[in-house]
CSV table of C-alpha atoms in Angstrom, one decimal:
chain,number,residue,atom,x,y,z
M,8,UNK,CA,-14.3,14.0,5.0
M,9,UNK,CA,-16.2,11.2,3.4
M,10,UNK,CA,-17.7,8.0,4.5
M,11,UNK,CA,-15.8,6.2,7.2
M,12,UNK,CA,-17.8,3.0,7.7
M,13,UNK,CA,-19.9,0.7,5.6
M,14,UNK,CA,-23.6,1.3,6.1
M,15,UNK,CA,-26.3,-0.6,4.3
M,16,UNK,CA,-29.1,1.7,2.9
M,17,UNK,CA,-32.8,1.3,2.4
M,18,UNK,CA,-34.1,1.9,-1.1
M,19,UNK,CA,-37.4,3.2,-2.3
M,20,UNK,CA,-38.3,3.4,-6.0
M,21,UNK,CA,-41.5,5.2,-6.9
M,22,UNK,CA,-43.1,6.3,-10.1
M,23,UNK,CA,-43.8,4.0,-13.0
M,24,UNK,CA,-42.7,1.1,-10.8
M,25,UNK,CA,-42.8,0.9,-7.0
M,26,UNK,CA,-40.2,-1.0,-5.2
M,27,UNK,CA,-38.7,-1.0,-1.7
M,28,UNK,CA,-35.8,-2.7,0.0
M,29,UNK,CA,-34.9,-2.7,3.7
M,30,UNK,CA,-31.4,-1.7,4.6
M,31,UNK,CA,-29.2,-4.8,4.8
M,32,UNK,CA,-31.7,-7.2,3.2
M,33,UNK,CA,-31.6,-9.1,0.0
M,34,UNK,CA,-34.3,-8.1,-2.4
M,35,UNK,CA,-35.1,-9.5,-5.8
M,36,UNK,CA,-36.6,-7.5,-8.7
M,37,UNK,CA,-38.4,-10.1,-10.8
M,38,UNK,CA,-40.1,-8.2,-13.6
M,39,UNK,CA,-39.4,-7.6,-17.3
M,40,UNK,CA,-38.2,-4.1,-16.2
M,41,UNK,CA,-35.7,-5.5,-13.7
M,42,UNK,CA,-32.5,-4.5,-15.6
M,43,UNK,CA,-33.8,-1.0,-16.2
M,44,UNK,CA,-34.8,-0.5,-12.6
M,45,UNK,CA,-31.4,-1.9,-11.5
M,46,UNK,CA,-29.5,0.5,-13.7
M,47,UNK,CA,-31.5,3.4,-12.4
M,48,UNK,CA,-30.9,2.4,-8.8
M,49,UNK,CA,-27.2,2.1,-9.5
M,50,UNK,CA,-27.1,5.5,-11.1
M,51,UNK,CA,-26.1,4.1,-14.5
M,52,UNK,CA,-29.3,5.3,-16.2
M,53,UNK,CA,-31.8,8.0,-15.7
M,54,UNK,CA,-35.6,7.6,-16.0
M,55,UNK,CA,-37.8,10.6,-15.4
M,56,UNK,CA,-40.6,8.1,-14.5
M,57,UNK,CA,-38.6,6.6,-11.6
M,58,UNK,CA,-37.5,8.3,-8.4
M,59,UNK,CA,-34.9,6.5,-6.2
M,60,UNK,CA,-34.6,7.4,-2.6
M,61,UNK,CA,-31.9,6.0,-0.3
M,62,UNK,CA,-33.4,7.2,3.0
M,63,UNK,CA,-31.8,9.6,5.4
M,64,UNK,CA,-28.2,9.6,4.1
M,65,UNK,CA,-25.9,12.6,4.3
M,66,UNK,CA,-23.7,11.2,1.6
M,67,UNK,CA,-24.6,9.1,-1.4
M,68,UNK,CA,-24.2,5.4,-0.8
M,69,UNK,CA,-21.2,3.5,-2.2
M,70,UNK,CA,-22.8,1.3,-4.9
M,71,UNK,CA,-21.2,-1.8,-6.5
M,72,UNK,CA,-22.9,-2.7,-9.7
M,73,UNK,CA,-22.4,-6.2,-11.1
M,74,UNK,CA,-23.5,-6.5,-14.7
M,75,UNK,CA,-23.1,-9.0,-17.4
M,76,UNK,CA,-19.4,-8.3,-18.0
M,77,UNK,CA,-16.4,-8.1,-15.7
M,78,UNK,CA,-14.7,-4.7,-16.0
M,79,UNK,CA,-11.1,-4.7,-15.0
M,80,UNK,CA,-7.7,-3.4,-16.0
M,81,UNK,CA,-4.7,-5.7,-16.6
M,82,UNK,CA,-2.9,-6.1,-13.3
M,83,UNK,CA,-2.3,-8.3,-10.3
M,84,UNK,CA,-5.1,-10.3,-8.7
M,85,UNK,CA,-4.6,-8.1,-5.7
M,86,UNK,CA,-5.2,-5.0,-7.7
M,87,UNK,CA,-8.1,-6.5,-9.6
M,88,UNK,CA,-10.1,-7.3,-6.4
M,89,UNK,CA,-9.2,-4.1,-4.6
M,90,UNK,CA,-10.0,-1.5,-7.3
M,91,UNK,CA,-13.0,-0.1,-5.5
M,92,UNK,CA,-11.4,0.0,-2.1
M,93,UNK,CA,-10.5,3.4,-0.7
M,94,UNK,CA,-7.5,1.8,0.9
M,95,UNK,CA,-6.1,-1.5,-0.2
M,96,UNK,CA,-7.0,-4.3,2.3
M,97,UNK,CA,-4.4,-6.4,3.8
M,98,UNK,CA,-3.4,-9.5,1.8
M,99,UNK,CA,-4.9,-11.8,4.6
M,100,UNK,CA,-8.2,-10.0,4.2
M,101,UNK,CA,-8.1,-10.3,0.4
M,102,UNK,CA,-7.2,-14.0,0.7
M,103,UNK,CA,-10.0,-14.7,3.2
M,104,UNK,CA,-12.6,-13.1,0.9
M,105,UNK,CA,-11.3,-14.9,-2.2
M,106,UNK,CA,-11.3,-18.2,-0.4
M,107,UNK,CA,-14.8,-17.7,1.0
M,108,UNK,CA,-16.1,-16.9,-2.5
M,109,UNK,CA,-14.6,-20.0,-4.0
M,110,UNK,CA,-11.7,-18.5,-5.8
M,111,UNK,CA,-9.1,-20.8,-4.3
M,112,UNK,CA,-8.1,-21.8,-7.9
M,113,UNK,CA,-6.9,-18.3,-8.5
M,114,UNK,CA,-5.4,-17.7,-5.1
M,115,UNK,CA,-3.5,-21.0,-5.1
M,116,UNK,CA,-1.9,-20.3,-8.5
M,117,UNK,CA,1.9,-20.1,-8.4
M,118,UNK,CA,2.1,-16.3,-8.0
M,119,UNK,CA,-1.0,-16.0,-5.8
M,120,UNK,CA,-2.1,-12.4,-5.3
M,121,UNK,CA,0.8,-11.3,-7.6
M,122,UNK,CA,-0.4,-13.2,-10.6
M,123,UNK,CA,-1.6,-11.2,-13.6
M,124,UNK,CA,-5.2,-11.0,-14.5
M,125,UNK,CA,-5.9,-9.9,-18.1
M,126,UNK,CA,-8.0,-6.9,-19.0
M,127,UNK,CA,-11.7,-7.6,-18.3
M,128,UNK,CA,-10.9,-11.0,-16.9
M,129,UNK,CA,-10.1,-12.5,-20.4
M,130,UNK,CA,-9.3,-16.1,-20.0
M,131,UNK,CA,-11.3,-16.6,-16.8
M,132,UNK,CA,-14.7,-18.3,-16.6
M,133,UNK,CA,-17.9,-16.4,-16.1
M,134,UNK,CA,-18.2,-17.9,-12.6
M,135,UNK,CA,-14.7,-16.7,-11.7
M,136,UNK,CA,-15.4,-13.1,-13.0
M,137,UNK,CA,-18.7,-13.0,-11.1
M,138,UNK,CA,-16.9,-14.0,-7.9
M,139,UNK,CA,-14.1,-11.4,-8.6
M,140,UNK,CA,-16.8,-8.8,-8.9
M,141,UNK,CA,-18.5,-9.9,-5.6
M,142,UNK,CA,-15.0,-9.9,-3.9
M,143,UNK,CA,-14.5,-6.3,-5.2
M,144,UNK,CA,-17.8,-5.2,-3.8
M,145,UNK,CA,-17.0,-6.8,-0.4
M,146,UNK,CA,-13.4,-5.4,-0.2
M,147,UNK,CA,-14.6,-2.0,-1.4
M,148,UNK,CA,-17.1,-2.0,1.5
M,149,UNK,CA,-20.1,-1.2,-0.7
M,150,UNK,CA,-23.3,0.0,1.0
M,151,UNK,CA,-25.4,-1.4,-1.8
M,152,UNK,CA,-24.7,-4.2,-4.2
M,153,UNK,CA,-26.8,-4.4,-7.3
M,154,UNK,CA,-26.5,-7.6,-9.2
M,155,UNK,CA,-28.0,-7.5,-12.7
M,156,UNK,CA,-26.1,-10.2,-14.5
M,157,UNK,CA,-26.8,-13.3,-16.4
M,158,UNK,CA,-23.6,-14.6,-14.9
M,159,UNK,CA,-25.6,-14.7,-11.6
M,160,UNK,CA,-28.6,-16.4,-13.3
M,161,UNK,CA,-26.3,-19.0,-14.8
M,162,UNK,CA,-24.5,-19.7,-11.4
M,163,UNK,CA,-25.4,-23.2,-10.2
M,164,UNK,CA,-24.4,-22.4,-6.6
M,165,UNK,CA,-26.2,-19.0,-6.4
M,166,UNK,CA,-27.9,-19.8,-3.1
M,167,UNK,CA,-24.8,-20.8,-1.1
M,168,UNK,CA,-22.9,-18.0,-2.9
M,169,UNK,CA,-25.5,-15.5,-1.7
M,170,UNK,CA,-25.2,-17.0,1.9
M,171,UNK,CA,-21.5,-16.4,1.8
M,172,UNK,CA,-21.9,-12.9,0.5
M,173,UNK,CA,-24.3,-12.2,3.4
M,174,UNK,CA,-21.7,-13.3,5.9
M,175,UNK,CA,-19.0,-11.2,4.3
M,176,UNK,CA,-20.9,-7.9,4.0
M,177,UNK,CA,-23.8,-6.1,5.7
M,178,UNK,CA,-24.6,-4.3,2.4
M,179,UNK,CA,-28.1,-4.1,1.0
M,180,UNK,CA,-28.3,-6.5,-2.0
M,181,UNK,CA,-30.5,-6.1,-5.0
M,182,UNK,CA,-30.8,-9.1,-7.4
M,183,UNK,CA,-32.4,-8.1,-10.7
M,184,UNK,CA,-33.7,-10.9,-12.8
M,185,UNK,CA,-31.6,-10.5,-15.9
M,186,UNK,CA,-33.0,-13.6,-17.5
M,187,UNK,CA,-36.3,-11.9,-17.9
M,188,UNK,CA,-34.9,-9.1,-20.1
M,189,UNK,CA,-36.0,-9.3,-23.7
M,190,UNK,CA,-32.4,-8.7,-25.0
M,191,UNK,CA,-30.8,-11.4,-22.7
M,192,UNK,CA,-30.0,-13.7,-25.7
M,193,UNK,CA,-28.2,-10.8,-27.4
M,194,UNK,CA,-26.3,-9.7,-24.3
M,195,UNK,CA,-25.1,-13.1,-23.1
M,196,UNK,CA,-23.5,-15.8,-25.1
M,197,UNK,CA,-22.8,-19.1,-23.3
M,198,UNK,CA,-19.4,-20.6,-23.9
């Protein structure tokens, strides 16, 4: 009948690279291969030289991948942040998460949760779209959050933002050092 409760997962990567993360911990991948490893962990890429194991799980973990671009459909702020939730959270829960992640500017706009957000967050800052993605991961009750984004690397308040994220979710968090990737300059353009 599917997963009923959020459960952080341990991760073990073996093969060309060896990497482990304890369930519920924050672990950073700080190598030139960080983005490739993050993509394989998230299931977005396949590499026959890497094997990913999520421990003794009966069902695959619910993974939230946060990359360099915000992916979203045009719709209300409410819809944007609850896209990955099996059941839409109550407005109070959504507002609490948005406030905790520093998105008061969006929440306090005249239409609040009913305001329209453009496709892929067009018109929003990189910091706002990063926070929207984090809110989506929290509200979607991800078991594993993989952050492989130059938006994270550019975030001035990444340490307090990570502390807030840890308070909001028990998920295992993987931070892949996107700045180390050789194509970073091509992928990310600063406004």
